[in-house]
Short mmCIF file of C-alpha atoms in Angstrom, two decimals:
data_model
loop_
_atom_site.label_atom_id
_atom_site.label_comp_id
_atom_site.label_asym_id
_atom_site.label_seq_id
_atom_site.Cartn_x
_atom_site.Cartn_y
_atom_site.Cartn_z
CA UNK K 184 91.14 89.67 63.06
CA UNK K 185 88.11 89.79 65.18
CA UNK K 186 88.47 89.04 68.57
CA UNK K 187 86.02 88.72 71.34
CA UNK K 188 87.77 89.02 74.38
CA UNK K 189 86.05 87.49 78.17
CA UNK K 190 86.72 89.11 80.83
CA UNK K 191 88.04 91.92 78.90
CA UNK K 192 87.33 94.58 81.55
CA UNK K 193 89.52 92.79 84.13
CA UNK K 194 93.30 93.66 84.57
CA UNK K 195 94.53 91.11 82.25
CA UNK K 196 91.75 91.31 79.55
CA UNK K 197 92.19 95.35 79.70
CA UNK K 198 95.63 95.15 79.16
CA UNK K 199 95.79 92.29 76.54
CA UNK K 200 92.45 95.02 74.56
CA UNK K 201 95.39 97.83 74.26
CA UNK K 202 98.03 95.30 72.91
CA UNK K 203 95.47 93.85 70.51
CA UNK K 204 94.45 97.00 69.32
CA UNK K 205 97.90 98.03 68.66
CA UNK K 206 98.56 95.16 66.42
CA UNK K 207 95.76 96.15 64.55
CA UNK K 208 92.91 93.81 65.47
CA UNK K 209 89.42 95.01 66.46
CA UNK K 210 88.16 93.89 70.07
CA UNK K 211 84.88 93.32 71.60
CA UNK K 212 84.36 92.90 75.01
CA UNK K 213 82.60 90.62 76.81
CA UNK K 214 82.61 90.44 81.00
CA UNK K 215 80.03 90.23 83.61
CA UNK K 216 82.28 92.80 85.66
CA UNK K 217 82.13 90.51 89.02
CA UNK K 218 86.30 91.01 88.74
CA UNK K 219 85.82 94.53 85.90
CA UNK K 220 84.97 97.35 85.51
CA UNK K 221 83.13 99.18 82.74
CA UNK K 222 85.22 102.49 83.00
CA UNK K 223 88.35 100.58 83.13
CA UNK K 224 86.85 99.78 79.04
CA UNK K 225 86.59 102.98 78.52
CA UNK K 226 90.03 103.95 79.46
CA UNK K 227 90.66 101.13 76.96
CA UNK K 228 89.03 103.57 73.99
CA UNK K 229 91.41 106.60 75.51
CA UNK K 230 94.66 104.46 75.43
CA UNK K 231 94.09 103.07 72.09
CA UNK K 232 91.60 105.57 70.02
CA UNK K 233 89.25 102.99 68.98
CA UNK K 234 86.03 102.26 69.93
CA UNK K 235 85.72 98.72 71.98
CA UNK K 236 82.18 97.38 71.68
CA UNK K 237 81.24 96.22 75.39
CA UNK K 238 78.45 93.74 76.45
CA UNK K 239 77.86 92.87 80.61
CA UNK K 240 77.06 89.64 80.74
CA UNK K 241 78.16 85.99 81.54
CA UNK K 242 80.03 83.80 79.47
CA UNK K 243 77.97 80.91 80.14
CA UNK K 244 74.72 82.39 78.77
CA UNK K 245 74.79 80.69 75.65
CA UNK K 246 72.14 83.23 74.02
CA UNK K 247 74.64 86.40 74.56
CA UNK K 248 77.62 84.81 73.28
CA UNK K 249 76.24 83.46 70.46
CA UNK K 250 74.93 86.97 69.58
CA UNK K 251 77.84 88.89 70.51
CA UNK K 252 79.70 86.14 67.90
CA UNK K 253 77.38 86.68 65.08
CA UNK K 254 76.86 90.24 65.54
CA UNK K 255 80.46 91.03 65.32
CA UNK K 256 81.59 88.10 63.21
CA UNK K 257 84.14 87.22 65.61
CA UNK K 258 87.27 84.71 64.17
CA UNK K 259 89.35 84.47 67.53
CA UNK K 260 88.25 84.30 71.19
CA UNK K 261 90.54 85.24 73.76
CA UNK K 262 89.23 83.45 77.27
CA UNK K 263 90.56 85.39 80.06
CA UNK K 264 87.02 85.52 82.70
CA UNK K 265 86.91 83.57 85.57
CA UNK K 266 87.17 83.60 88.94
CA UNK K 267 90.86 83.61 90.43
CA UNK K 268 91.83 83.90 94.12
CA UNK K 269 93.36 80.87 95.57
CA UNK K 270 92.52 81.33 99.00
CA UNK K 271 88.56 81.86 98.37
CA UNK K 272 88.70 78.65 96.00
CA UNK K 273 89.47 76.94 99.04
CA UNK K 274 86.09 78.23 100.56
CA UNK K 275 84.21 78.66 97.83
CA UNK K 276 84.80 75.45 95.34
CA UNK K 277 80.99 74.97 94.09
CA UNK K 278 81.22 78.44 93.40
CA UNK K 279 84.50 78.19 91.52
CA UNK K 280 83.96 75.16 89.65
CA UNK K 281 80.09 76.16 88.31
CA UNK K 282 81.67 79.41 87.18
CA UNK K 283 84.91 78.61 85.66
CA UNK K 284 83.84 75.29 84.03
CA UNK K 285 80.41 76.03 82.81
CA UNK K 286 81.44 79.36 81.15
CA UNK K 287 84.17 77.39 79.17
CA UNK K 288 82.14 74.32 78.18
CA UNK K 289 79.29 76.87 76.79
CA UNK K 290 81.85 79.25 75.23
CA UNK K 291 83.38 76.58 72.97
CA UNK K 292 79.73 75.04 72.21
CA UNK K 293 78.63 78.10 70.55
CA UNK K 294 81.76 78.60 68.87
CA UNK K 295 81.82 75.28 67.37
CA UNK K 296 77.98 76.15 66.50
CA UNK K 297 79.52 78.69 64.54
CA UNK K 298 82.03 77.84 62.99
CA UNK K 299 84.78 79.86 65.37
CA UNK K 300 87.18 76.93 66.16
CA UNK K 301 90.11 79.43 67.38
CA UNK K 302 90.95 80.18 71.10
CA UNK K 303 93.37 81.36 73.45
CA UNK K 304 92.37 79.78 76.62
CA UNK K 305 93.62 81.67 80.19
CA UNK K 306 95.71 78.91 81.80
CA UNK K 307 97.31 79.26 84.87
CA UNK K 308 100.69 77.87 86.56
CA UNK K 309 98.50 76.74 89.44
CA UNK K 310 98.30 73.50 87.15
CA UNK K 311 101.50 72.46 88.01
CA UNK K 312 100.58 72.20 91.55
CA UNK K 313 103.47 72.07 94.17
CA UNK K 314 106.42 71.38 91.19
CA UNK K 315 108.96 69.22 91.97
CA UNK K 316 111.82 71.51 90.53
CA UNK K 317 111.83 74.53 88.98
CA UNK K 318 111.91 76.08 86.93
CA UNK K 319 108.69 74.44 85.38
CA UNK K 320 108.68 73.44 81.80
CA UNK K 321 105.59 72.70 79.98
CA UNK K 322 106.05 68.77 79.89
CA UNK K 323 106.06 68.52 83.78
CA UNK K 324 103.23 66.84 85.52
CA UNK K 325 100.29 68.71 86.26
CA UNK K 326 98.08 68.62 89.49
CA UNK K 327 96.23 70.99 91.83
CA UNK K 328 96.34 71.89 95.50
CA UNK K 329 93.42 73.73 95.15
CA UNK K 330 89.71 74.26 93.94
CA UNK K 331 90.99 77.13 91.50
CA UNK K 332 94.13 74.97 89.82
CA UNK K 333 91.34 72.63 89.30
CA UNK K 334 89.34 74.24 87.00
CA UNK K 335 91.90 75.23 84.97
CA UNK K 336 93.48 71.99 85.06
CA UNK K 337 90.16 70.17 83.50
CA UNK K 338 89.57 73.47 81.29
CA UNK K 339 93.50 72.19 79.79
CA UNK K 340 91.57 68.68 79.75
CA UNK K 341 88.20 69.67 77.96
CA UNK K 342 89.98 71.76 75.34
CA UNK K 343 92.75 69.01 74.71
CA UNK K 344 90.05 66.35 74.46
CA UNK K 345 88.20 69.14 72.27
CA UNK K 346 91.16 69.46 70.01
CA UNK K 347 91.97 65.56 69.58
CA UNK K 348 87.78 65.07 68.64
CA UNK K 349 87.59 67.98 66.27
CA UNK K 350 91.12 68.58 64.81
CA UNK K 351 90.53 71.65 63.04
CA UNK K 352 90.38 73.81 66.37
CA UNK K 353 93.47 75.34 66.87
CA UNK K 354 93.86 76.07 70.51
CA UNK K 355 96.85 77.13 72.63
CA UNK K 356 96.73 77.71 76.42
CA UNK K 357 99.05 80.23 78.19
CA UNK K 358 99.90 78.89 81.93
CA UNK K 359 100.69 82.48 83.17
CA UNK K 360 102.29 82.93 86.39
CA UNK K 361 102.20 85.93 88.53
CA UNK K 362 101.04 89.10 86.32
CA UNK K 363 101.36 92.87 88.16
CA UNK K 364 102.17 95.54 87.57
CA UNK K 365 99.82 98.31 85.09
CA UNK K 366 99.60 100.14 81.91
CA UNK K 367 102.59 103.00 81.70
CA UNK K 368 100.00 105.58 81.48
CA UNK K 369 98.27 104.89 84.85
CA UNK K 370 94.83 105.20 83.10
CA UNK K 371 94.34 101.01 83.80
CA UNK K 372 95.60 98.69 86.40
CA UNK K 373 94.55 96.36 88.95
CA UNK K 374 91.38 97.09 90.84
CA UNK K 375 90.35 93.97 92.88
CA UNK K 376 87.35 94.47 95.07
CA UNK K 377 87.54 94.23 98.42
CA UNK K 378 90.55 92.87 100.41
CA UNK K 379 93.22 92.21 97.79
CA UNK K 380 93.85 88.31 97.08
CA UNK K 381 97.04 88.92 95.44
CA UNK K 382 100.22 90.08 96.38
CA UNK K 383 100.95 93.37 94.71
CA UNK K 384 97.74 95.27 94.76
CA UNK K 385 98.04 94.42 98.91
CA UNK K 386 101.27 96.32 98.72
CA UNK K 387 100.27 99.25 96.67
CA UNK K 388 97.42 99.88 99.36
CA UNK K 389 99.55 99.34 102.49
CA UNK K 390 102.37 101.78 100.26
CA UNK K 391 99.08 104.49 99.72
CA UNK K 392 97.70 104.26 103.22
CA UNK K 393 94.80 102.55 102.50
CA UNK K 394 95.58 99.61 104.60
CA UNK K 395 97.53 99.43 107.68
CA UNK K 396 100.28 96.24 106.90
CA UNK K 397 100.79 93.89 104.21
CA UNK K 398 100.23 89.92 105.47
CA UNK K 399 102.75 87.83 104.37
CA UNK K 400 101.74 84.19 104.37
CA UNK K 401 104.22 82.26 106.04
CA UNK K 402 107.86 82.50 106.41
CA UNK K 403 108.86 78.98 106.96
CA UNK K 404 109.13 78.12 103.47
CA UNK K 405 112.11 76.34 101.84
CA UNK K 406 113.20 79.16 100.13
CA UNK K 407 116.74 81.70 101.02
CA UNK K 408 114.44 84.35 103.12
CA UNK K 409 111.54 81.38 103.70
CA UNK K 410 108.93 83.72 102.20
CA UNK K 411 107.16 82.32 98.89
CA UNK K 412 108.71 82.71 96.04
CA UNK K 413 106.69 83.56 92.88
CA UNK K 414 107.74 84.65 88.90
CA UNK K 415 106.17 87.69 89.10
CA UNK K 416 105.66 88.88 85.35
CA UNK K 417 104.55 92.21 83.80
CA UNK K 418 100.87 92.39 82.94
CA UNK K 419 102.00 94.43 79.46
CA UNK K 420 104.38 91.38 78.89
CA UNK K 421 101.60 89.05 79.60
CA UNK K 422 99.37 91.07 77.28
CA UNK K 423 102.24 90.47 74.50
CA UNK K 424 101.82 86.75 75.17
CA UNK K 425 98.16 87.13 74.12
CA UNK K 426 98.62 88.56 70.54
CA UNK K 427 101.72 86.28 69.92
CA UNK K 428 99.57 83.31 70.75
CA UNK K 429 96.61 84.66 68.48
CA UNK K 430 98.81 85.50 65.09
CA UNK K 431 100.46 82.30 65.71
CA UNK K 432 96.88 79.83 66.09
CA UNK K 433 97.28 79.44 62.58
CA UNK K 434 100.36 77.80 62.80
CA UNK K 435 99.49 74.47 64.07
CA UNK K 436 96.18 72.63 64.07
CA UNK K 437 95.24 71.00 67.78
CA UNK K 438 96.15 71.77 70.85
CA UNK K 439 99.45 73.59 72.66
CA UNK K 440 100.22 75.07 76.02
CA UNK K 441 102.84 77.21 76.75
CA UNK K 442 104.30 79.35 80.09
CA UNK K 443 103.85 82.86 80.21
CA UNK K 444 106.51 83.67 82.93
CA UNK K 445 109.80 86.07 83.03
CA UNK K 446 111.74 82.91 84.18
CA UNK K 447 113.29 84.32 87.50
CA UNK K 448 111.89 83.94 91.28
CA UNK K 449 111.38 86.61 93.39
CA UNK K 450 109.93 86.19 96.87
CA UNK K 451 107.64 87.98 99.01
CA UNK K 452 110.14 90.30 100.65
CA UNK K 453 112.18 91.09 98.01
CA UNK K 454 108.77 92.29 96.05
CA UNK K 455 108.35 93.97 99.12
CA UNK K 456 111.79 95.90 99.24
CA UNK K 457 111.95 97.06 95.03
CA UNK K 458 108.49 98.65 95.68
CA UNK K 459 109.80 100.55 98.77
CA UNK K 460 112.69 101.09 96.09
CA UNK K 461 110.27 102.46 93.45
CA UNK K 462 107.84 103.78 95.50
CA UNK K 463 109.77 105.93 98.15
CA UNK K 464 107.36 104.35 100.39
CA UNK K 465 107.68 102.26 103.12
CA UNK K 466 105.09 98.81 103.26
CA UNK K 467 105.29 97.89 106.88
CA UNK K 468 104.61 93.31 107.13
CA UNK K 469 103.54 91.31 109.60
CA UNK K 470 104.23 87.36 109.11
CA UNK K 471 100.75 85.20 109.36
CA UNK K 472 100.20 81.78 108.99
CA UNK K 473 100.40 79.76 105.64
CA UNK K 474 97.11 80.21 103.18
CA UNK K 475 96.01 76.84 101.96
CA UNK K 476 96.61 75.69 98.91
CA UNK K 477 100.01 77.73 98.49
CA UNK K 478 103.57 76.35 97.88
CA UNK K 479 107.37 77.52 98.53
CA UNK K 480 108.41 78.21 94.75
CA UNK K 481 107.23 78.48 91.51
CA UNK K 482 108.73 80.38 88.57
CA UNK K 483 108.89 79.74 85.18
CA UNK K 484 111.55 78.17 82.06
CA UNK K 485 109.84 80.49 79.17
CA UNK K 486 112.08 79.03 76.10
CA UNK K 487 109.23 76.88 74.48
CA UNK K 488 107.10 80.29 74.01
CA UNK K 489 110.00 81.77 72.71
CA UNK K 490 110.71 79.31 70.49
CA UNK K 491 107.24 79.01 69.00
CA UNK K 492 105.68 82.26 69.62
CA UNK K 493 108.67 84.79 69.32
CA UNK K 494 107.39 86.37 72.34
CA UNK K 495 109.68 86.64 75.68
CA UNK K 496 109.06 89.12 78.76
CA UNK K 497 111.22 92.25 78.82
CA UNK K 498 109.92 94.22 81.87
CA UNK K 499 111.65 93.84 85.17
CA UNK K 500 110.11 93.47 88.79
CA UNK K 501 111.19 97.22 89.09
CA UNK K 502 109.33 98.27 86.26
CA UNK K 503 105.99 96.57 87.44
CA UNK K 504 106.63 98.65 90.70
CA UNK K 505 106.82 101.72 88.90
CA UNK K 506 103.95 101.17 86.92
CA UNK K 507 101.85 99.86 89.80
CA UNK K 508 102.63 102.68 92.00
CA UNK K 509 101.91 104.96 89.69
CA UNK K 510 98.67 103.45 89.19
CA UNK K 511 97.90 103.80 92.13
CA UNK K 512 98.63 107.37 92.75
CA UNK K 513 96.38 108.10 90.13
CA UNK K 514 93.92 106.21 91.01
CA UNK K 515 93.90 105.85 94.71
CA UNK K 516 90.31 104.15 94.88
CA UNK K 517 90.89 102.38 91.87
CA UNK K 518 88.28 103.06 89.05
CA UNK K 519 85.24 104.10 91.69
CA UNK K 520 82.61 102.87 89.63
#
């Protein structure tokens, strides 16, 4: 199958390229490199000895995808760009909801202009705002504390109302959770700019020296050490998720969602403590107050992905902090590019 891939030079869409590639499918890549990075691509090519055709650009400019589409006569899309942090959501929503939303509604115009009716659509568990129990199943209610759930929460909406209009789109959406960890190689991981918005690329830097202390946000939380707790799942697991939900479009016409989560909580500290474990290094914390927008607990019941998909997550937390740290020794200012 061909399969263009957004945000494909981003942690997630590098990792889901190598897993694709392994099953046999060709990639191109298509990503504006706001959150990539074009050598992290080209590590891509070394991991997987293929060539990955790459294009910097936007997915909401209609005249790029529609030529990167035809040019490479592209069956599947995987969606995975967008912007992601939480936190800046809260400051940024304009921002936020012009990029996530307009890059999706043009995406599936010019697919439907051709004739490409099949998508995997990067959900998040953010849609599920605070949960009432967990773990979450896929029939819960969904809601949003914050300017990033939101846009994927009406990005579920447009492509379910896409799906009902137009049945012969087949569309699933994967609600991930919390992906770390890297590729076992070291050659790709997670390279955020700046000051890290998520959890374990914070640690890695406090473990390497390149930061002084690792904030944790709030330990008043109903939870047994009252830090956050979070199902934090391997990226190469989530990556999995992606080519299971691609050989499986075909299976049902419409729309479907489905978690991509290892199904256990694990909180802040006790992240905190197996990558001292892996690591050998010691991440020194101080407590801060609560971010907006974030919750106590939220972690994942898989089964309906297994069920349909055949796909279930088989790395542990200490295996993400293996990877990650050796990522990071490897690459101690990321890609540098």
């Amino acid at each position: 199958m061909n399969v263009l891939l957004t945000g494909g030079a981003g942690f997630i869409g590098t990792h889901t390229a190598v897993r694709l590639l392994a099953a046999g499918h060709d990639v191109v890549v298509l990503d504006s490199l706001v959150n990539g990075s074009a050598e992290a691509v080209r590590r891509v090519e070394r991991i997987s000895g293929r060539p990955v055709p790459f294009y910097c650009g936007d997915s909401a400019d209609a005249i790029l995808v529609d030529k990167v589409i035809a040019d490479h006569g592209v069956d599947a899309v995987v969606h995975c760009a967008g912007l992601k942090a939480v936190g800046e959501s809260t400051g940024q929503p304009l921002r936020y909801y012009r990029n996530n939303l307009d890059a999706l509604l043009t995406l599936c115009e010019v697919m439907e202009a051709r004739g490409v009716r099949r998508l995997v659509y990067s959900s998040s568990a953010t849609v599920y705002g605070d949960p009432a129990q967990v773990p979450i199943t896929e029939d819960m209610a969904l809601s949003c504390t914050n300017p990033y759930g939101a846009t994927k929460l009406f990005g579920e909406r447009i492509l379910g109302d896409l799906a009902a209009a137009a049945p012969e789109w087949h569309i699933i959406a994967l609600r991930y959770f919390n992906p770390v960890g890297a590729h076992s190689s070291g050659l790709i991981g997670e390279d955020p700019q700046g000051v890290p918005n998520n959890l374990f690329p914070y640690i890695t830097q406090v473990a390497a020296g390149r930061r002084d202390r690792l904030r944790v946000y709030g330990d008043d939380y109903a939870t047994p050490d009252g830090t956050g707790v979070r199902d934090y799942l391997h990226v190469d697991d989530l990556a999995r998720g992606h080519v299971a939900a691609i050989e499986h479009l075909g299976a049902a016409p419409g729309y479907r969602a489905y978690n991509l989560g290892s199904g256990h909580g694990v909180s802040v500290l006790e992240a905190v403590r197996a990558f001292e474990r892996a690591s050998g290094a010691e991440v020194p914390f101080e407590v801060v107050e609560r971010r907006p927008g974030d919750i106590a607990a939220c972690y994942a019941d898989p089964s309906a992905a297994r069920r349909d998909l055949g796909w279930t997550a088989v790395k542990t937390i200490d295996d993400a902090c293996a990877d990650s740290w050796r990522w990071q020794t490897a690459n101690p200012v990321g890609y540098g590019d």
